[in-house]
Coordinates of C-alpha atoms in Angstrom, one line a residue:
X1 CA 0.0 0.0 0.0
X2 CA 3.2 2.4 0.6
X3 CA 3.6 4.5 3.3
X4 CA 1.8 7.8 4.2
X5 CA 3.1 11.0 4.8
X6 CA 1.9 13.9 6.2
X7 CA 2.9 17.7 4.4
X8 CA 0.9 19.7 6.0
X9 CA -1.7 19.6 3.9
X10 CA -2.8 16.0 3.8
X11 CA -1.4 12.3 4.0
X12 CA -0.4 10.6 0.5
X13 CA 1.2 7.4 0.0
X14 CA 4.7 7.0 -1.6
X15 CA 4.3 5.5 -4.4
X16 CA 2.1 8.7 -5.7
X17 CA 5.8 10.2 -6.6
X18 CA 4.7 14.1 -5.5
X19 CA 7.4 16.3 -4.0
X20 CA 5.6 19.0 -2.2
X21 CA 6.9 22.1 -2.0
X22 CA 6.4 23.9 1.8
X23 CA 6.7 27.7 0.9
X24 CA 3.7 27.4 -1.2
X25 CA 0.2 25.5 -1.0
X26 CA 0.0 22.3 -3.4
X27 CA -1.4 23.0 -6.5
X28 CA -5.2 22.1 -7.3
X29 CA -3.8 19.3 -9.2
X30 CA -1.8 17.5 -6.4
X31 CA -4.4 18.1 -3.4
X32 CA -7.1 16.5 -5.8
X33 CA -5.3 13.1 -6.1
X34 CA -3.8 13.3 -2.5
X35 CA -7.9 13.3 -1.3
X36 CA -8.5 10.6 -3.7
X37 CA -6.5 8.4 -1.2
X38 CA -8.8 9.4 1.4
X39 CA -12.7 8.7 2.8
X40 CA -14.4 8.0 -0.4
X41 CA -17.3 10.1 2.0
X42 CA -15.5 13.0 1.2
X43 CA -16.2 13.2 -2.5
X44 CA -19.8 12.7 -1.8
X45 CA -20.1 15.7 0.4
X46 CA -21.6 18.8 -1.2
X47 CA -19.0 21.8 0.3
X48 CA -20.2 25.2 -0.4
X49 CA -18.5 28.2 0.3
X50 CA -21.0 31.5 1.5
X51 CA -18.7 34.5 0.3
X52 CA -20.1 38.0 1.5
X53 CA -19.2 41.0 3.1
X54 CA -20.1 42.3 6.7
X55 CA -23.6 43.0 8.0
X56 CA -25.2 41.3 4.9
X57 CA -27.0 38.9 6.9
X58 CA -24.9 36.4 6.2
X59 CA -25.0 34.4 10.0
X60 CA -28.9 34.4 9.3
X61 CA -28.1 32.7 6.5
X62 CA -25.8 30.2 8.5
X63 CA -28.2 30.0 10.8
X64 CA -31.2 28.9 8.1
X65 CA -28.7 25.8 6.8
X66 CA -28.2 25.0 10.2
X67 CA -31.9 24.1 10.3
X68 CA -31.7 22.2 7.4
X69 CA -30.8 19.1 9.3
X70 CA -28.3 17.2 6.8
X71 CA -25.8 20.3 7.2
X72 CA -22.7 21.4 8.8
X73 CA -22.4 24.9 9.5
X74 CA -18.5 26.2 9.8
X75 CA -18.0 30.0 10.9
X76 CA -15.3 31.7 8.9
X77 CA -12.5 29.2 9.3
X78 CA -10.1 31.4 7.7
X79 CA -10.6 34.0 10.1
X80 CA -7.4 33.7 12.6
X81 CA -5.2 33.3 8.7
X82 CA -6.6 36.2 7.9
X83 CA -5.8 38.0 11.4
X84 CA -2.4 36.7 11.4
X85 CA -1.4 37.4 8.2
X86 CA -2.7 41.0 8.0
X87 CA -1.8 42.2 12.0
X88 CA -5.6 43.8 12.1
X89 CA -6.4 44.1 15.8
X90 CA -9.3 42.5 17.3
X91 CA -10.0 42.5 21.1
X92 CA -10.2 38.9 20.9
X93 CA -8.0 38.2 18.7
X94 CA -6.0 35.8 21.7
X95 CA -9.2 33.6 22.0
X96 CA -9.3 33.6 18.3
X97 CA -6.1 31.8 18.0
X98 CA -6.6 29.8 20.6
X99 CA -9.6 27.9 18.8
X100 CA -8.5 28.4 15.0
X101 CA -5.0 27.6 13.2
X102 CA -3.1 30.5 11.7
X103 CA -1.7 28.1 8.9
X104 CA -4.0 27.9 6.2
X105 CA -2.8 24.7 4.6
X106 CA -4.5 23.4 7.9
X107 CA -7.4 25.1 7.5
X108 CA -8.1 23.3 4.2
X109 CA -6.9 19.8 5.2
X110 CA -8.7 19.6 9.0
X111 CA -11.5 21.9 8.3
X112 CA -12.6 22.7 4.9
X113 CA -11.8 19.2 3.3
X114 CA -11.8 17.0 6.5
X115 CA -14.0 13.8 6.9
X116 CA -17.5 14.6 8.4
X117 CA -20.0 12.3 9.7
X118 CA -21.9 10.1 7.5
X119 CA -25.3 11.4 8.4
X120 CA -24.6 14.6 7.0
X121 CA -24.4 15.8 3.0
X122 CA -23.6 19.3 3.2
X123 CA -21.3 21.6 5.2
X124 CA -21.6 25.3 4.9
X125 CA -19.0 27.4 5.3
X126 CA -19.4 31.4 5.8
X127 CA -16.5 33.1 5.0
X128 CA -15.7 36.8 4.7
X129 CA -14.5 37.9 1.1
X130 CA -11.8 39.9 2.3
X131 CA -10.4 37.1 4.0
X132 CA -9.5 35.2 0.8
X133 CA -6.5 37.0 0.8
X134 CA -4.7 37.9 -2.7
X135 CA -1.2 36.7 -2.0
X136 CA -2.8 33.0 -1.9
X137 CA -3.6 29.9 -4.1
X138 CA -7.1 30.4 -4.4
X139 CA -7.2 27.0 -6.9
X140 CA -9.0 25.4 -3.1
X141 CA -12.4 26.9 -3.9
X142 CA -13.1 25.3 -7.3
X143 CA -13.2 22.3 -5.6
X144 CA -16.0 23.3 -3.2
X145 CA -19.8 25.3 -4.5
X146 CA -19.2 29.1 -4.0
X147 CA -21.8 31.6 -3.4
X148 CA -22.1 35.3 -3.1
X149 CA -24.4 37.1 -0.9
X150 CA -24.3 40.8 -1.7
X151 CA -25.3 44.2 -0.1
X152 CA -25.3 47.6 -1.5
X153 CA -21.9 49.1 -0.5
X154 CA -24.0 52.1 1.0
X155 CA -25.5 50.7 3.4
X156 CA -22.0 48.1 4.1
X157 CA -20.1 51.8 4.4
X158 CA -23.2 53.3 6.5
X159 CA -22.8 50.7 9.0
X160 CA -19.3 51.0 9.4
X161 CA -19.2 54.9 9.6
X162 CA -22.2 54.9 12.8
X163 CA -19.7 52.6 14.8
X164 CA -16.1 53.7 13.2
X165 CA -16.6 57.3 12.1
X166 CA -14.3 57.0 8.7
X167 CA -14.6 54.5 5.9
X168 CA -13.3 53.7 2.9
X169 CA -14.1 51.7 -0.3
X170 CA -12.4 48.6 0.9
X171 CA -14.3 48.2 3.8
X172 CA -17.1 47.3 1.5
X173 CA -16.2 44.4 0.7
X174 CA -17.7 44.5 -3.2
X175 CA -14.1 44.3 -4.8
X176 CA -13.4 41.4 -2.6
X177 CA -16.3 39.4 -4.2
X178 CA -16.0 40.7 -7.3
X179 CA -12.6 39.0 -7.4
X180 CA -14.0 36.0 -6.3
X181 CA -16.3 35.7 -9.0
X182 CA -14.1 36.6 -11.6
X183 CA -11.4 33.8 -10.3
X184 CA -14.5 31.1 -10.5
X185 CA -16.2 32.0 -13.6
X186 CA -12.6 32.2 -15.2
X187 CA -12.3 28.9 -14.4
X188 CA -15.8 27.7 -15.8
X189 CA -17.5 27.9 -12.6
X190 CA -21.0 29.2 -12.4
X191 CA -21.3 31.2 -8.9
X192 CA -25.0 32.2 -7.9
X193 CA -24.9 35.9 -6.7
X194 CA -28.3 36.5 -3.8
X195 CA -28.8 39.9 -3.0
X196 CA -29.2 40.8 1.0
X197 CA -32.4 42.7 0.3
X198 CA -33.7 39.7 -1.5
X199 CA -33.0 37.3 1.3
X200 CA -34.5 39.7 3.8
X201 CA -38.3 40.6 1.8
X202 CA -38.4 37.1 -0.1
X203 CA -36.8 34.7 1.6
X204 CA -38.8 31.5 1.1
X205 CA -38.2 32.7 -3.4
X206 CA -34.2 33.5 -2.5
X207 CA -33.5 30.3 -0.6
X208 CA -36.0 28.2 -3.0
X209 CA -33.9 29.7 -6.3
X210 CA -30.7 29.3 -4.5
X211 CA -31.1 25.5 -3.7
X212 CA -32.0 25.0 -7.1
X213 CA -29.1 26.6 -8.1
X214 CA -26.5 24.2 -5.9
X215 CA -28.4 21.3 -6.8
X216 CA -30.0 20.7 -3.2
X217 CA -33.5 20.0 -2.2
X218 CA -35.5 23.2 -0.8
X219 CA -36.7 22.4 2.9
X220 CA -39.1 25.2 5.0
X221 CA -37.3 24.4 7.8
X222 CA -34.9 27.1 6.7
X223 CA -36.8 29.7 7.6
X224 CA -37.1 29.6 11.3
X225 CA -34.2 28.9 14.1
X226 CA -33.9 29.6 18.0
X227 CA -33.2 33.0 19.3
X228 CA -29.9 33.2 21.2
X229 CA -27.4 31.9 18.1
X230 CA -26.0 28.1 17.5
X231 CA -23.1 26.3 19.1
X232 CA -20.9 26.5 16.0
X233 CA -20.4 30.6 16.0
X234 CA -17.0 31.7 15.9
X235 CA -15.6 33.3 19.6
X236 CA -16.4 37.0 18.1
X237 CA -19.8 36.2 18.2
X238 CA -20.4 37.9 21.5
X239 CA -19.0 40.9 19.8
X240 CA -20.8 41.3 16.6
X241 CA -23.5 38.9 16.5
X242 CA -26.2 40.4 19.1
X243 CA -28.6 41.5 16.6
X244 CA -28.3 38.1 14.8
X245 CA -29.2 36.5 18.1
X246 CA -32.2 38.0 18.0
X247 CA -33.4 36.7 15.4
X248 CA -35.6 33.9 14.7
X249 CA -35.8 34.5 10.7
X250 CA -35.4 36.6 7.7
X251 CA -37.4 40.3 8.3
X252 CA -37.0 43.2 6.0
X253 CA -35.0 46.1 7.4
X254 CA -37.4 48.8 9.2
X255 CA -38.2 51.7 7.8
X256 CA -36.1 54.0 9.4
X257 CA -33.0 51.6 9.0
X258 CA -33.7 51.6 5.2
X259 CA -34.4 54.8 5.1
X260 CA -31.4 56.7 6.1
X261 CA -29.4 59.8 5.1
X262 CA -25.5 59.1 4.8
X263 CA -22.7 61.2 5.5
X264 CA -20.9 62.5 2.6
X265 CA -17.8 59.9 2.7
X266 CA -20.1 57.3 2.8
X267 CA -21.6 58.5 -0.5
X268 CA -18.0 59.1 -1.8
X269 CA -16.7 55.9 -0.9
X270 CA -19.7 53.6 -2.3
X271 CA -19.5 55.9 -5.5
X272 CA -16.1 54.1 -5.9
X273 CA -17.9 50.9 -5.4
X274 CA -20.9 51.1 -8.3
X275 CA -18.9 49.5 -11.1
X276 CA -18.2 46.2 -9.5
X277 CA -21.1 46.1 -7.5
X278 CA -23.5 46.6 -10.7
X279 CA -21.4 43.7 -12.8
X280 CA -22.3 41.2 -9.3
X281 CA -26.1 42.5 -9.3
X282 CA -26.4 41.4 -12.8
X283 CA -25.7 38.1 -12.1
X284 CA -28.5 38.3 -9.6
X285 CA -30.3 34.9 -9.0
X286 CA -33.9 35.9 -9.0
X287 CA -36.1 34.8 -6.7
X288 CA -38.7 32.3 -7.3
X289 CA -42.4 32.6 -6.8
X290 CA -43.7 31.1 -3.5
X291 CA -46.8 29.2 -4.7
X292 CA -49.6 28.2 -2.7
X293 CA -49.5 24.5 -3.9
X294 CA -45.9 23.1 -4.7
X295 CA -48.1 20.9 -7.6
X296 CA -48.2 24.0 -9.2
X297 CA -44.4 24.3 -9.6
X298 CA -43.6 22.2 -12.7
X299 CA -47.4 23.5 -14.6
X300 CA -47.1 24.1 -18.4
X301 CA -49.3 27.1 -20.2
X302 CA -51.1 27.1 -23.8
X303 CA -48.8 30.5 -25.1
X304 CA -49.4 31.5 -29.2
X305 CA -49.8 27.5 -29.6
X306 CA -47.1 26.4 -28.0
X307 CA -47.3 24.4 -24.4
X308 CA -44.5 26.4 -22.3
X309 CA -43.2 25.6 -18.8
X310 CA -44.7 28.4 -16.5
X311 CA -40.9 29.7 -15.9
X312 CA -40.6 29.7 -19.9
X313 CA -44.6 31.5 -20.4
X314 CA -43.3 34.7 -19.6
X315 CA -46.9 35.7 -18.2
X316 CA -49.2 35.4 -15.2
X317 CA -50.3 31.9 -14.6
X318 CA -54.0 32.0 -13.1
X319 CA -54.9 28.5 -11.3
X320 CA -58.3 28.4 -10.9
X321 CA -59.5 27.7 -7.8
X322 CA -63.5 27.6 -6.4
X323 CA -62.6 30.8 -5.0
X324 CA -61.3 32.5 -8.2
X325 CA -64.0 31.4 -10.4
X326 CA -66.9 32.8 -8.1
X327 CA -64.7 35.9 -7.8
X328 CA -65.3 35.9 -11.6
X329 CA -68.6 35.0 -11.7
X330 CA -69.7 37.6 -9.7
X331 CA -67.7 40.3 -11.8
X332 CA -69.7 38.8 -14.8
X333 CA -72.8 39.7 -13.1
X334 CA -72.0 43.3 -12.1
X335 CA -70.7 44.2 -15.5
X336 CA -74.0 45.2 -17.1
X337 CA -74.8 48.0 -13.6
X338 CA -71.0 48.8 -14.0
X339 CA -71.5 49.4 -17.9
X340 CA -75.1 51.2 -17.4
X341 CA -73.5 53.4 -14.9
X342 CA -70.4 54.5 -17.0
X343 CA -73.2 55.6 -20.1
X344 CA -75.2 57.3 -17.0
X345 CA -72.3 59.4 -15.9
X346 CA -70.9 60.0 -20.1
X347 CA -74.6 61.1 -20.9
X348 CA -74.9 63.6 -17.6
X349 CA -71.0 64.9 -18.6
X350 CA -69.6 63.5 -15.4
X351 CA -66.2 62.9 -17.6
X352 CA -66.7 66.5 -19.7

């Protein structure tokens, strides 16, 4: 069988002939073949990577595949890498390292791409955009679903400048994501972008259309969770996540939260913004309509001759129910008063 060694980012056998290299992560390449020596369970396990920036709602969102009960949630793993690597302070940064590794080749090989139990098909991972740092092989996330979850870089910048007092484009987070999608679609990867103020009016559409587009089965239990957070949250979560743990599902924003005047450099900032944040909004995964009977979902429609699936009709699909066709009926019999009253008022010059 040969003997195993272990690189620092995974075991292979000897007879594979690799020579890795420890200055620089293994190419995609080498990392694919060293897992095909592993738990044929991992190759079966759906990975998807949540790419966003900050207060996009993006722990609800952990928090709704969570529910899902065939998930594993995974709070931004790459969050002490990215600490460590950059010097940014955090007050708890010291707890931080003290339940993360700095090493990102460890990240990958005992988080991101370890085993996971049998039971479960799916593990989430939320992850920050900017902490997908440049100076890094980036090759990892092609082997995992990516998505983007996207907020308008005003309001990003808006919440930033109540509790910092200064911003800048950067701390938007757009170019982070944009750069992300560029790397993935450059490599032939298709990369559903949801939009925060999507996720927060339509949910049940957003998270429907979204399923659909990673290939996994829609479940309602997404749309409710616990107050008071989930055992998985990072150790910042006392810090940042008190509004989340509030929560018990997706609400639009008040209005006076969506609503608001912002400061100059906030306007400034997310002006420097627009251009990648309009390219991600076209690539906007639409919601789909909530219907009132799920047997409703796959219904075709008569259109010019043609029978056309009702995403295809491009019009308003009526079911008729009892209720809509003595809605109708009635109309039918008030028609002639309505007509006789329009010729009433014509005749007196009520419309002169």
């Amino acid at each position: 069988c040969g003997t195993l060694y272990h690189t620092g980012y995974g075991c292979f056998k000897n007879d594979l002939k690799m020579t890795p290299t420890s200055s620089k992560m293994a190419p995609l390449a080498i990392r694919s073949a060293v897992r095909a020596y592993g738990n044929s369970a991992k190759s079966e396990l759906t990975r998807i990577n949540l790419w966003t920036q900050p207060r996009s709602a993006s722990t609800s969102l952990m928090y709704s595949f969570k529910q899902r009960g065939d998930c594993i949630v995974v709070d931004e793993p790459l969050y002490a890498h990215y600490i460590s690597e950059t010097g940014e302070p955090r007050p708890y940064k010291t707890e931080l390292f003290a339940t993360q590794s700095r090493n990102l080749e460890d990240v990958l090989e005992n988080v991101v791409f370890s085993e996971q139990p049998e039971a479960k098909s799916l593990v989430f991972f939320k992850h920050m955009g900017k902490q997908l740092l440049p100076n890094t092989d980036w090759s990892w996330i092609l082997e995992c679903k990516n998505v983007i979850l996207l907020r308008h870089p005003r309001d990003v910048l808006h919440s930033f400048y109540t509790g910092l007092g200064s911003v800048s484009p950067a701390d938007s987070g757009v170019k982070d994501l944009y750069d992300i999608y560029q790397y993935a679609n450059d490599h032939g990867q298709q990369v559903p972008v949801i939009l925060n103020e999507d996720l927060l009016r339509r949910p049940e559409g957003t998270l429907s259309s979204l399923c659909e587009q990673l290939g996994v089965p829609f479940t309602k239990k997404m749309l409710r969770w616990e107050k008071g957070g989930i055992e998985e949250e990072g150790v910042w979560s006392s810090v940042w996540y008190h509004s989340s743990h509030a929560t018990t599902g997706f609400a639009p924003p008040s209005p006076s939260v969506a609503y608001k005047a912002v400061s100059e450099e906030v306007e400034a900032s997310s002006a420097q913004c627009e251009l990648e944040y309009s390219k991600l909004k076209q690539k906007r995964v639409k919601p789909l309509p909530v219907l009132p009977d799920d047997r409703n979902k796959d219904i075709f429609v008569h259109v010019g001759g043609k029978l056309l699936h009702r995403s295809d009709a491009k019009i308003s699909v009526l079911l008729f129910s009892r209720g809509l066709k003595g809605g109708l009926r009635l109309f039918h019999s008030l028609l002639p008063v309505i007509e006789a009253n329009i010729a009433f008022c014509a005749g007196i010059g009520a419309y002169s």
